[in-house]
Amino acid sequence: MTARVKLASQGVAGELEGLDLYRVFAFAFGLPTPERYDWLCRPDLAVALECLWQSLGVPGEFPTLGRFDDYGDYESTYIALFDVGLPEPPAPLLESAHNKAVPPQQTALENVDFYELLGLKHNPSQFAPDHLVTQLEFLAALSFARENSTDAANESNLDRLERDFLERHLLNWLPVELEKLTRQKPPVFPVLLALLLAFVRQRHTQLVAA
């Protein structure tokens, strides 16, 4: 079992085919760079994402993707949405910002505990342990480990690890994050997050049924 979705083999859709979608979404929500901006502005991106929308069975019509005016608009939108605000940004990409019942340090430590089960060490100079990109990179590493395992018992353990992580973390905060992000009505990002949430729910269903 892999964390991949079949897509039409053309344009961006063809490029996504066969890729680990955890890694694709980690790239899409990373810090602003010209490379990411170019990818988000590709004219065939909307077609690819609509294809993915249909493949994942997301309810409702595919929404308008929207566009950034230029790189400065993209960068400032990212910062205003996810990084800056009082008392916090409108839609922070941090699990601890959405689960107020648990102290942020405890949320971070719980994430780190999962990473260490796979032998991964969190790099504090980049994203926080409970940042969406960190969580997705962990899931991508987990998928890579499973695909390269030759031990059925180990593969089963990795499936269970992925299922537990989705249940305890992403599924607990991504729905709230999507509501907050949708209210802000920025280009591209709400569609990407809706697709990510649909993908995470699909993966969880597959893992529970396995």
N, CA, C and O of each residue as an XYZ file, in Angstrom:
840
protein
N       0.854     -1.194      0.000
C       0.000      0.000      0.000
C       0.887      1.240      0.000
O       1.849      1.326      0.763
N       0.553      2.201     -0.866
C       1.370      3.406     -0.953
C       0.512      4.649     -0.831
O      -0.702      4.601     -1.024
N       1.151      5.760     -0.509
C       0.435      7.029     -0.363
C       0.451      7.767     -1.690
O       0.974      8.877     -1.785
N      -0.125      7.145     -2.718
C      -0.089      7.721     -4.054
C      -1.477      7.660     -4.671
O      -2.299      6.826     -4.290
N      -1.732      8.543     -5.621
C      -3.030      8.617     -6.280
C      -2.797      8.627     -7.785
O      -1.897      9.312     -8.272
N      -3.606      7.868     -8.522
C      -3.484      7.797     -9.974
C      -4.063      9.047    -10.624
O      -5.178      9.457    -10.302
N      -3.310      9.652    -11.537
C      -3.750     10.861    -12.217
C      -3.546     10.720    -13.719
O      -2.838      9.825    -14.182
N      -4.173     11.610    -14.467
C      -3.971     11.630    -15.910
C      -2.521     11.968    -16.222
O      -1.919     12.806    -15.552
N      -1.967     11.330    -17.221
C      -0.536     11.479    -17.511
C      -0.280     12.634    -18.479
O       0.134     12.413    -19.617
N      -0.525     13.861    -18.028
C      -0.233     15.030    -18.853
C      -0.015     16.234    -17.954
O      -0.633     16.338    -16.894
N       0.869     17.155    -18.370
C       1.117     18.375    -17.618
C       1.506     18.112    -16.175
O       2.187     17.135    -15.866
N       1.059     19.007    -15.293
C       1.336     18.841    -13.868
C       0.749     17.533    -13.363
O       1.349     16.866    -12.520
N      -0.428     17.158    -13.875
C      -1.045     15.905    -13.452
C      -0.123     14.732    -13.726
O       0.009     13.826    -12.903
N       0.519     14.754    -14.897
C       1.457     13.686    -15.211
C       2.659     13.696    -14.290
O       3.194     12.643    -13.942
N       3.086     14.887    -13.895
C       4.222     14.992    -12.989
C       3.863     14.485    -11.593
O       4.712     13.921    -10.902
N       2.618     14.680    -11.176
C       2.190     14.218     -9.859
C       2.005     12.705     -9.817
O       2.140     12.083     -8.764
N       1.694     12.121    -10.972
C       1.431     10.692    -11.008
C       2.657      9.920    -10.524
O       3.768     10.129    -11.010
N       2.441      9.039     -9.574
C       3.534      8.224     -9.048
C       4.311      8.885     -7.938
O       5.154      8.240     -7.315
N       4.050     10.176     -7.665
C       4.745     10.850     -6.574
C       4.021     10.597     -5.257
O       2.815     10.353     -5.236
N       4.764     10.659     -4.167
C       4.185     10.585     -2.836
C       3.506     11.930     -2.566
O       4.172     12.964     -2.509
N       2.196     11.914     -2.404
C       1.479     13.169     -2.220
C       1.814     13.849     -0.905
O       1.672     15.067     -0.795
N       2.250     13.105      0.086
C       2.729     13.760      1.307
C       3.868     14.720      0.962
O       3.926     15.840      1.472
N       4.756     14.274      0.105
C       5.900     15.116     -0.260
C       5.462     16.287     -1.143
O       6.002     17.387     -1.031
N       4.495     16.052     -2.007
C       3.983     17.127     -2.866
C       3.378     18.246     -2.020
O       3.649     19.423     -2.254
N       2.559     17.873     -1.038
C       1.926     18.888     -0.198
C       2.939     19.562      0.726
O       2.804     20.747      1.033
N       3.942     18.822      1.168
C       4.997     19.445      1.970
C       5.706     20.522      1.158
O       6.034     21.586      1.683
N       5.940     20.249     -0.111
C       6.550     21.247     -0.990
C       5.629     22.448     -1.157
O       6.077     23.591     -1.067
N       4.340     22.196     -1.401
C       3.398     23.275     -1.694
C       3.236     24.244     -0.529
O       3.027     25.438     -0.743
N       3.332     23.740      0.707
C       3.131     24.588      1.884
C       4.446     25.050      2.521
O       4.444     25.611      3.617
N       5.553     24.815      1.842
C       6.835     25.282      2.345
C       6.965     26.790      2.248
O       6.115     27.459      1.659
N       8.030     27.321      2.827
C       8.266     28.763      2.806
C       8.363     29.277      1.369
O       8.808     28.550      0.481
N       7.954     30.511      1.136
C       7.972     31.058     -0.221
C       9.359     31.032     -0.866
O      10.346     31.459     -0.266
N       9.411     30.533     -2.072
C      10.613     30.562     -2.899
C      10.171     30.792     -4.343
O       9.020     30.516     -4.683
N      11.054     31.287     -5.187
C      10.689     31.427     -6.606
C      10.259     30.104     -7.232
O       9.355     30.081     -8.067
N      10.896     29.005     -6.837
C      10.525     27.693     -7.383
C       9.073     27.351     -7.042
O       8.319     26.899     -7.904
N       8.690     27.567     -5.797
C       7.309     27.269     -5.399
C       6.334     28.210     -6.106
O       5.271     27.790     -6.563
N       6.704     29.463     -6.187
C       5.832     30.425     -6.866
C       5.595     30.005     -8.313
O       4.460     30.034     -8.789
N       6.656     29.615     -9.013
C       6.522     29.188    -10.403
C       5.599     27.976    -10.513
O       4.794     27.882    -11.439
N       5.722     27.046     -9.556
C       4.882     25.844     -9.585
C       3.417     26.208     -9.339
O       2.525     25.710    -10.025
N       3.177     27.077     -8.360
C       1.806     27.468     -8.021
C       1.147     28.292     -9.121
O      -0.079     28.369     -9.193
N       1.967     28.911     -9.985
C       1.432     29.752    -11.058
C       1.387     29.051    -12.410
O       1.025     29.667    -13.412
N       1.743     27.793    -12.450
C       1.721     27.084    -13.733
C       0.303     27.073    -14.302
O      -0.649     26.808    -13.567
N       0.145     27.354    -15.590
C      -1.196     27.438    -16.169
C      -1.969     26.124    -16.135
O      -3.199     26.129    -16.176
N      -1.256     24.993    -16.060
C      -1.948     23.702    -16.034
C      -2.158     23.167    -14.619
O      -2.610     22.035    -14.447
N      -1.833     23.976    -13.600
C      -1.996     23.502    -12.221
C      -3.469     23.264    -11.892
O      -3.804     22.268    -11.250
N      -4.345     24.160    -12.321
C      -5.766     24.010    -12.006
C      -6.320     22.704    -12.557
O      -7.107     22.030    -11.892
N      -5.914     22.343    -13.771
C      -6.378     21.087    -14.370
C      -5.883     19.901    -13.551
O      -6.631     18.956    -13.298
N      -4.620     19.955    -13.140
C      -4.054     18.860    -12.359
C      -4.759     18.717    -11.020
O      -5.066     17.603    -10.595
N      -5.019     19.841    -10.351
C      -5.665     19.777     -9.044
C      -7.123     19.351     -9.166
O      -7.647     18.667     -8.287
N      -7.779     19.750    -10.246
C      -9.160     19.286    -10.457
C      -9.175     17.777    -10.682
O     -10.080     17.084    -10.217
N      -8.184     17.279    -11.386
C      -8.054     15.831    -11.599
C      -7.868     15.117    -10.261
O      -8.474     14.075    -10.013
N      -7.036     15.682     -9.415
C      -6.807     15.100     -8.100
C      -8.069     15.195     -7.249
O      -8.393     14.266     -6.509
N      -8.778     16.313     -7.353
C     -10.044     16.521     -6.625
C     -11.024     15.382     -6.947
O     -11.653     14.813     -6.054
N     -11.135     15.073     -8.226
C     -12.046     14.011     -8.660
C     -11.539     12.643     -8.224
O     -12.325     11.791     -7.809
N     -10.230     12.428     -8.316
C      -9.650     11.152     -7.935
C      -9.859     10.859     -6.454
O     -10.081      9.711     -6.066
N      -9.787     11.900     -5.629
C      -9.955     11.731     -4.185
C     -11.420     11.742     -3.765
O     -11.734     11.453     -2.610
N     -12.321     12.072     -4.692
C     -13.737     12.087     -4.368
C     -14.132     13.200     -3.421
O     -15.002     13.017     -2.569
N     -13.490     14.366     -3.567
C     -13.832     15.495     -2.703
C     -15.255     15.951     -3.028
O     -15.571     16.143     -4.202
N     -16.128     16.131     -2.024
C     -17.506     16.556     -2.297
C     -17.556     17.951     -2.915
O     -16.706     18.796     -2.634
N     -18.555     18.180     -3.752
C     -18.774     19.499     -4.318
C     -17.975     19.740     -5.590
O     -17.104     18.954     -5.965
N     -18.296     20.845     -6.236
C     -17.592     21.236     -7.457
C     -16.194     21.743     -7.122
O     -15.949     22.297     -6.051
N     -15.298     21.537     -8.060
C     -13.945     22.058     -7.885
C     -14.007     23.585     -7.875
O     -14.546     24.181     -8.807
N     -13.466     24.230     -6.838
C     -13.585     25.691     -6.741
C     -12.584     26.412     -7.638
O     -11.639     25.819     -8.157
N     -12.823     27.706     -7.799
C     -11.869     28.534     -8.533
C     -10.553     28.591     -7.766
O     -10.530     28.827     -6.558
N      -9.464     28.372     -8.486
C      -8.160     28.303     -7.827
C      -7.649     29.688     -7.420
O      -7.074     29.842     -6.343
N      -7.848     30.672     -8.254
C      -7.310     32.010     -7.988
C      -5.842     32.093     -8.363
O      -5.191     31.075     -8.596
N      -5.330     33.307     -8.419
C      -3.929     33.518     -8.796
C      -3.320     34.627     -7.939
O      -4.015     35.532     -7.476
N      -2.022     34.534     -7.744
C      -1.273     35.611     -7.107
C      -0.881     36.620     -8.180
O      -0.601     36.249     -9.320
N      -0.863     37.898     -7.806
C      -0.517     38.937     -8.772
C       0.933     38.823     -9.225
O       1.239     39.010    -10.403
N       1.819     38.515     -8.288
C       3.239     38.387     -8.577
C       3.901     37.707     -7.379
O       3.226     37.328     -6.422
N       5.217     37.558     -7.438
C       5.909     36.870     -6.347
C       5.720     37.593     -5.020
O       5.550     36.951     -3.984
N       5.749     38.918     -5.041
C       5.571     39.683     -3.806
C       4.204     39.431     -3.184
O       4.084     39.338     -1.962
N       3.180     39.321     -4.014
C       1.833     39.023     -3.517
C       1.789     37.641     -2.883
O       1.209     37.466     -1.811
N       2.399     36.660     -3.537
C       2.477     35.300     -3.004
C       3.195     35.284     -1.653
O       2.702     34.691     -0.693
N       4.349     35.932     -1.580
C       5.128     35.935     -0.350
C       4.379     36.639      0.783
O       4.330     36.130      1.903
N       3.804     37.790      0.502
C       3.102     38.532      1.547
C       1.834     37.809      1.988
O       1.475     37.851      3.165
N       1.155     37.147      1.054
C      -0.036     36.369      1.410
C       0.328     35.220      2.330
O      -0.356     34.977      3.324
N       1.399     34.511      2.005
C       1.854     33.393      2.847
C       2.158     33.889      4.257
O       1.695     33.303      5.235
N       2.926     34.954      4.362
C       3.313     35.482      5.673
C       2.093     35.950      6.465
O       1.978     35.682      7.661
N       1.178     36.655      5.782
C      -0.005     37.182      6.469
C      -0.947     36.079      6.924
O      -1.618     36.216      7.947
N      -1.003     34.995      6.178
C      -1.878     33.883      6.548
C      -1.307     33.024      7.657
O      -2.002     32.678      8.612
N      -0.038     32.682      7.522
C       0.521     31.601      8.323
C       1.520     32.036      9.393
O       1.748     31.301     10.354
N       2.115     33.214      9.243
C       3.248     33.556     10.105
C       3.057     34.781     10.994
O       3.689     34.869     12.047
N       2.211     35.724     10.604
C       2.139     37.005     11.320
C       0.701     37.317     11.697
O      -0.223     37.093     10.915
N       0.523     37.841     12.912
C      -0.800     38.256     13.357
C      -0.861     38.364     14.862
O      -0.034     37.783     15.565
N      -1.836     39.106     15.363
C      -2.029     39.279     16.800
C      -3.439     38.836     17.181
O      -4.410     39.311     16.592
N      -3.569     37.938     18.150
C      -2.491     37.303     18.934
C      -1.768     36.188     18.183
O      -0.745     35.690     18.652
N      -2.295     35.789     17.009
C      -1.639     34.779     16.182
C      -2.085     34.984     14.744
O      -3.042     35.722     14.510
N      -1.425     34.355     13.768
C      -1.842     34.479     12.370
C      -3.271     33.961     12.173
O      -3.764     33.190     12.995
N      -3.937     34.376     11.096
C      -5.308     33.918     10.849
C      -5.434     32.406     10.686
O      -6.442     31.827     11.091
N      -4.422     31.756     10.096
C      -4.496     30.316      9.831
C      -3.115     29.684      9.983
O      -2.552     29.205      8.998
N      -2.557     29.671     11.195
C      -1.200     29.147     11.386
C      -1.100     27.666     11.028
O      -2.017     26.887     11.292
N       0.016     27.293     10.429
C       0.238     25.900     10.028
C       0.873     25.103     11.171
O       1.801     24.323     10.961
N       0.360     25.313     12.364
C       0.880     24.648     13.568
C      -0.247     23.928     14.278
O      -1.281     24.524     14.579
N      -0.050     22.653     14.547
C      -1.060     21.888     15.277
C      -1.367     22.518     16.631
O      -2.530     22.589     17.029
N      -0.344     22.975     17.341
C      -0.526     23.522     18.687
C      -1.373     24.792     18.688
O      -1.941     25.144     19.721
N      -1.469     25.481     17.564
C      -2.276     26.695     17.490
C      -3.767     26.389     17.417
O      -4.592     27.279     17.622
N      -4.118     25.138     17.128
C      -5.521     24.767     16.954
C      -6.049     23.900     18.088
O      -7.262     23.803     18.274
N      -5.169     23.277     18.840
C      -5.579     22.429     19.957
C      -5.177     23.112     21.256
O      -4.110     22.841     21.808
N      -6.036     23.997     21.736
C      -5.714     24.802     22.916
C      -5.799     23.999     24.207
O      -5.316     24.450     25.246
N      -6.410     22.807     24.158
C      -6.566     21.999     25.370
C      -5.257     21.352     25.792
O      -5.122     20.909     26.932
N      -4.299     21.296     24.887
C      -3.008     20.650     25.165
C      -1.917     21.717     25.102
O      -1.876     22.490     24.145
N      -1.034     21.778     26.100
C       0.062     22.757     26.054
C       0.894     22.582     24.787
O       1.156     21.451     24.379
N       1.315     23.681     24.154
C       2.098     23.581     22.907
C       3.333     22.699     23.036
O       3.667     21.958     22.110
N       4.014     22.773     24.177
C       5.218     21.954     24.356
C       4.877     20.470     24.324
O       5.636     19.668     23.779
N       3.742     20.105     24.903
C       3.341     18.692     24.891
C       3.019     18.229     23.476
O       3.391     17.126     23.076
N       2.322     19.081     22.718
C       2.028     18.737     21.325
C       3.313     18.530     20.533
O       3.431     17.576     19.764
N       4.272     19.429     20.724
C       5.551     19.305     20.020
C       6.265     18.014     20.402
O       6.795     17.320     19.534
N       6.284     17.689     21.687
C       6.966     16.484     22.160
C       6.305     15.218     21.627
O       6.989     14.249     21.297
N       4.978     15.226     21.542
C       4.287     14.056     21.005
C       4.659     13.825     19.546
O       4.822     12.685     19.111
N       4.793     14.915     18.793
C       5.238     14.781     17.408
C       6.658     14.228     17.347
O       6.941     13.318     16.567
N       7.541     14.772     18.161
C       8.932     14.316     18.170
C       9.017     12.841     18.525
O       9.839     12.116     17.965
N       8.181     12.391     19.445
C       8.179     10.973     19.815
C       7.870     10.092     18.610
O       8.478      9.035     18.443
N       6.936     10.516     17.776
C       6.635      9.754     16.556
C       7.835      9.753     15.619
O       8.187      8.713     15.062
N       8.464     10.911     15.441
C       9.594     10.995     14.518
C      10.727     10.067     14.950
O      11.372      9.426     14.119
N      10.956     10.004     16.250
C      12.055      9.181     16.767
C      11.788      7.695     16.591
O      12.730      6.905     16.533
N      10.519      7.299     16.505
C      10.202      5.899     16.237
C      10.719      5.467     14.872
O      10.976      4.286     14.642
N      10.867      6.429     13.973
C      11.400      6.141     12.640
C      12.882      6.489     12.546
O      13.478      6.415     11.472
N      13.476      6.869     13.686
C      14.885      7.224     13.706
C      15.189      8.592     13.154
O      16.321      8.866     12.755
N      14.179      9.468     13.126
C      14.360     10.815     12.583
C      14.571     11.825     13.696
O      13.960     11.727     14.760
N      15.433     12.789     13.446
C      15.707     13.859     14.401
C      15.176     15.176     13.847
O      15.477     15.550     12.714
N      14.389     15.868     14.650
C      13.834     17.141     14.209
C      14.905     18.218     14.186
O      15.719     18.314     15.105
N      14.903     19.035     13.127
C      15.851     20.143     12.993
C      15.160     21.433     13.429
O      14.342     21.962     12.676
N      15.458     21.956     14.616
C      14.764     23.149     15.117
C      15.068     24.416     14.340
O      14.383     25.422     14.526
N      16.079     24.399     13.472
C      16.407     25.604     12.706
C      15.444     25.807     11.530
O      15.462     26.860     10.894
N      14.615     24.818     11.242
C      13.660     24.948     10.143
C      12.256     25.148     10.712
O      11.982     26.195     11.298
N      11.371     24.180     10.554
C      10.016     24.323     11.064
C       9.896     23.704     12.453
O      10.718     22.883     12.860
N       8.845     24.120     13.172
C       8.555     23.543     14.484
C       8.167     22.071     14.327
O       7.751     21.655     13.245
N       8.299     21.279     15.396
C       7.959     19.853     15.301
C       6.516     19.597     14.888
O       6.221     18.595     14.237
N       5.605     20.514     15.270
C       4.188     20.312     14.953
C       3.736     21.150     13.757
O       2.536     21.335     13.552
N       4.676     21.655     12.973
C       4.334     22.393     11.755
C       3.876     21.405     10.687
O       4.358     20.273     10.634
N       2.953     21.830      9.845
C       2.420     20.959      8.807
C       3.510     20.380      7.922
O       3.475     19.191      7.604
N       4.477     21.193      7.518
C       5.537     20.701      6.633
C       6.357     19.614      7.322
O       6.698     18.610      6.696
N       6.677     19.801      8.600
C       7.421     18.781      9.345
C       6.628     17.489      9.411
O       7.180     16.409      9.205
N       5.348     17.591      9.695
C       4.509     16.395      9.789
C       4.424     15.670      8.452
O       4.473     14.441      8.407
N       4.297     16.417      7.372
C       4.205     15.791      6.051
C       5.525     15.173      5.625
O       5.539     14.129      4.973
N       6.623     15.800      5.983
C       7.925     15.213      5.656
C       8.139     13.909      6.423
O       8.733     12.969      5.894
N       7.659     13.849      7.667
C       7.715     12.595      8.420
C       6.897     11.515      7.718
O       7.364     10.386      7.568
N       5.692     11.848      7.291
C       4.840     10.869      6.617
C       5.442     10.424      5.283
O       5.300      9.266      4.890
N       6.111     11.345      4.590
C       6.788     10.976      3.352
C       7.943     10.012      3.630
O       8.148      9.053      2.886
N       8.694     10.270      4.703
C       9.783      9.364      5.080
C       9.243      7.999      5.467
O       9.851      6.970      5.167
N       8.097      7.998      6.134
C       7.473      6.741      6.530
C       7.049      5.944      5.288
O       7.251      4.731      5.222
N       6.466      6.632      4.316
C       6.066      5.968      3.074
C       7.276      5.383      2.348
O       7.218      4.272      1.820
N       8.364      6.138      2.327
C       9.586      5.662      1.675
C      10.113      4.417      2.373
O      10.517      3.456      1.719
N      10.107      4.435      3.707
C      10.580      3.273      4.467
C       9.729      2.045      4.183
O      10.257      0.942      4.045
N       8.432      2.227      4.095
C       7.550      1.082      3.843
C       7.767      0.525      2.440
O       7.803     -0.691      2.254
N       7.910      1.399      1.464
C       8.080      0.941      0.091
C       9.415      0.227     -0.121
O       9.561     -0.568     -1.050
N      10.374      0.512      0.734
C      11.679     -0.119      0.594
C      11.902     -1.227      1.612
O      13.019     -1.725      1.753
N      10.854     -1.615      2.320
C      10.955     -2.695      3.296
C      10.688     -4.031      2.619
O       9.838     -4.135      1.734
N      11.410     -5.033      3.039
C      11.193     -6.393      2.540
C      10.636     -7.298      3.625
O      10.559     -8.513      3.446
N      10.256     -6.720      4.728
C       9.761     -7.451      5.891
C       8.278     -7.128      6.072
O       7.922     -5.984      6.353
N       7.422     -8.125      5.915
C       5.979     -7.902      6.015
C       5.589     -7.384      7.393
O       4.711     -6.530      7.512
N       6.236     -7.898      8.429
C       5.912     -7.443      9.787
C       6.283     -5.979      9.959
O       5.551     -5.216     10.588
N       7.423     -5.590      9.396
C       7.838     -4.194      9.486
C       6.880     -3.293      8.709
O       6.550     -2.199      9.168
N       6.436     -3.738      7.551
C       5.473     -2.961      6.773
C       4.182     -2.764      7.563
O       3.597     -1.680      7.546
N       3.740     -3.813      8.255
C       2.536     -3.709      9.073
C       2.723     -2.696     10.204
O       1.817     -1.920     10.510
N       3.893     -2.713     10.813
C       4.190     -1.745     11.881
C       4.190     -0.321     11.353
O       3.714      0.598     12.020
N       4.731     -0.140     10.139
C       4.764      1.195      9.546
C       3.357      1.668      9.182
O       3.040      2.849      9.325
N       2.521      0.752      8.716
C       1.122      1.099      8.454
C       0.439      1.574      9.735
O      -0.285      2.570      9.738
N       0.684      0.845     10.814
C       0.074      1.203     12.092
C       0.596      2.553     12.588
O      -0.156      3.343     13.158
N       1.873      2.810     12.371
C       2.469      4.086     12.777
C       1.837      5.238     12.005
O       1.521      6.276     12.585
N       1.654      5.060     10.704
C       1.024      6.102      9.896
C      -0.416      6.335     10.347
O      -0.842      7.479     10.509
N      -1.161      5.249     10.549
C      -2.555      5.379     10.986
C      -2.653      6.126     12.311
O      -3.479      7.027     12.459
N      -1.814      5.754     13.270
C      -1.852      6.398     14.580
C      -1.480      7.869     14.497
O      -2.079      8.701     15.180
N      -0.494      8.198     13.664
C      -0.082      9.590     13.536
C      -1.188     10.434     12.912
O      -1.440     11.559     13.344
N      -1.848      9.883     11.893
C      -2.955     10.605     11.272
C      -4.075     10.845     12.280
O      -4.638     11.938     12.342
N      -4.393      9.829     13.062
C      -5.479      9.944     14.041
C      -5.156     10.956     15.131
O      -6.000     11.781     15.482
N      -3.950     10.901     15.664
C      -3.584     11.722     16.816
C      -3.217     13.151     16.428
O      -3.272     14.063     17.254
N      -2.844     13.336     15.171
C      -2.348     14.652     14.803
C      -3.104     15.269     13.613
O      -3.995     16.089     13.837
N      -2.792     14.918     12.390
C      -3.355     15.644     11.252
C      -4.882     15.687     11.250
O      -5.464     16.738     10.980
N      -5.530     14.581     11.540
C      -6.989     14.570     11.498
C      -7.605     15.381     12.627
O      -8.788     15.719     12.579
N      -6.814     15.691     13.633
C      -7.318     16.484     14.749
C      -7.297     17.982     14.486
O      -8.049     18.728     15.112
N      -6.450     18.433     13.572
C      -6.352     19.887     13.399
C      -6.540     20.390     11.972
O      -6.858     21.565     11.787
N      -6.357     19.553     10.967
C      -6.521     20.041      9.595
C      -7.939     20.515      9.285
O      -8.080     21.500      8.561
N      -9.009     19.868      9.792
C     -10.353     20.404      9.504
C     -10.548     21.830     10.022
O     -11.163     22.653      9.343
N     -10.034     22.130     11.215
C     -10.139     23.482     11.763
C      -9.304     24.453     10.943
O      -9.737     25.572     10.668
N      -8.105     24.026     10.554
C      -7.239     24.864      9.733
C      -7.913     25.192      8.393
O      -7.828     26.321      7.910
N      -8.573     24.208      7.807
C      -9.244     24.448      6.528
C     -10.363     25.476      6.682
O     -10.533     26.334      5.816
N     -11.123     25.401      7.767
C     -12.181     26.389      8.004
C     -11.595     27.794      8.118
O     -12.119     28.739      7.527
N     -10.514     27.931      8.875
C      -9.891     29.238      9.046
C      -9.339     29.762      7.724
O      -9.502     30.936      7.392
N      -8.693     28.890      6.986
C      -8.066     29.309      5.731
C      -9.113     29.690      4.691
O      -8.936     30.661      3.955
N     -10.193     28.932      4.629
C     -11.254     29.213      3.667
C     -11.884     30.575      3.933
O     -12.240     31.284      2.992
N     -12.025     30.946      5.194
C     -12.602     32.251      5.532
C     -11.748     33.404      5.027
O     -12.267     34.485      4.754
N     -10.448     33.185      4.902
C      -9.548     34.247      4.443
C      -9.596     34.459      2.930
O      -9.235     35.530      2.443
N     -10.037     33.448      2.189
C     -10.224     33.520      0.736
C      -8.959     33.913     -0.039
O      -9.033     34.751     -0.938
N      -7.813     33.332      0.286
C      -6.621     33.604     -0.525
C      -6.627     32.722     -1.774
O      -7.405     31.770     -1.848
N      -5.779     33.020     -2.745
C      -5.650     32.115     -3.888
C      -5.014     30.785     -3.478
O      -4.245     30.738     -2.518
N      -5.323     29.734     -4.180
C      -4.618     28.455     -4.218
C      -4.642     27.673     -2.898
O      -5.021     26.502     -2.886
N      -4.246     28.303     -1.797
C      -4.016     27.561     -0.557
C      -5.242     26.816     -0.032
O      -5.086     25.675      0.403
N      -6.468     27.391     -0.043
C      -7.610     26.605      0.441
C      -7.865     25.342     -0.379
O      -8.234     24.306      0.175
N      -7.671     25.422     -1.689
C      -7.858     24.241     -2.532
C      -6.815     23.182     -2.198
O      -7.136     21.999     -2.090
N      -5.575     23.607     -2.037
C      -4.511     22.664     -1.681
C      -4.808     21.987     -0.347
O      -4.623     20.777     -0.212
N      -5.265     22.755      0.637
C      -5.524     22.174      1.948
C      -6.739     21.259      1.911
O      -6.748     20.228      2.584
N      -7.765     21.612      1.139
C      -8.921     20.723      1.000
C      -8.504     19.397      0.377
O      -8.984     18.339      0.785
N      -7.617     19.451     -0.605
C      -7.109     18.230     -1.223
C      -6.277     17.419     -0.235
O      -6.398     16.196     -0.173
N      -5.442     18.095      0.528
C      -4.635     17.391      1.523
C      -5.527     16.690      2.539
O      -5.299     15.524      2.861
N      -6.530     17.381      3.040
C      -7.416     16.774      4.035
C      -8.141     15.569      3.444
O      -8.274     14.541      4.109
N      -8.610     15.683      2.208
C      -9.273     14.551      1.552
C      -8.312     13.370      1.409
O      -8.690     12.218      1.621
N      -7.081     13.671      1.050
C      -6.078     12.617      0.898
C      -5.783     11.944      2.229
O      -5.692     10.718      2.293
N      -5.631     12.732      3.299
C      -5.352     12.184      4.624
C      -6.515     11.296      5.081
O      -6.297     10.221      5.639
N      -7.732     11.745      4.846
C      -8.894     10.929      5.225
C      -8.945      9.638      4.432
O      -9.286      8.586      4.972
N      -8.608      9.714      3.154
C      -8.587      8.501      2.323
C      -7.515      7.530      2.827
O      -7.763      6.330      2.944
N      -6.341      8.052      3.120
C      -5.265      7.203      3.624
C      -5.672      6.535      4.933
O      -5.420      5.346      5.129
N      -6.296      7.290      5.826
C      -6.691      6.730      7.099
C      -7.708      5.605      6.913
O      -7.625      4.565      7.567
N      -8.663      5.824      6.017
C      -9.655      4.790      5.735
C      -8.986      3.526      5.190
O      -9.337      2.415      5.588
N      -8.029      3.697      4.287
C      -7.307      2.552      3.732
C      -6.547      1.797      4.816
O      -6.542      0.566      4.839
N      -5.911      2.536      5.706
C      -5.100      1.903      6.751
C      -5.959      1.179      7.779
O      -5.574      0.121      8.278
N      -7.121      1.745      8.098
C      -8.024      1.090      9.048
C      -8.553     -0.212      8.446
O      -8.720     -1.204      9.155
N      -8.815     -0.203      7.138
C      -9.379     -1.382      6.469
C      -8.337     -2.449      6.174
O      -8.680     -3.600      5.906
N      -7.068     -2.071      6.223
C      -6.006     -3.027      5.834
C      -5.879     -4.174      6.838
O      -5.041     -5.058      6.662
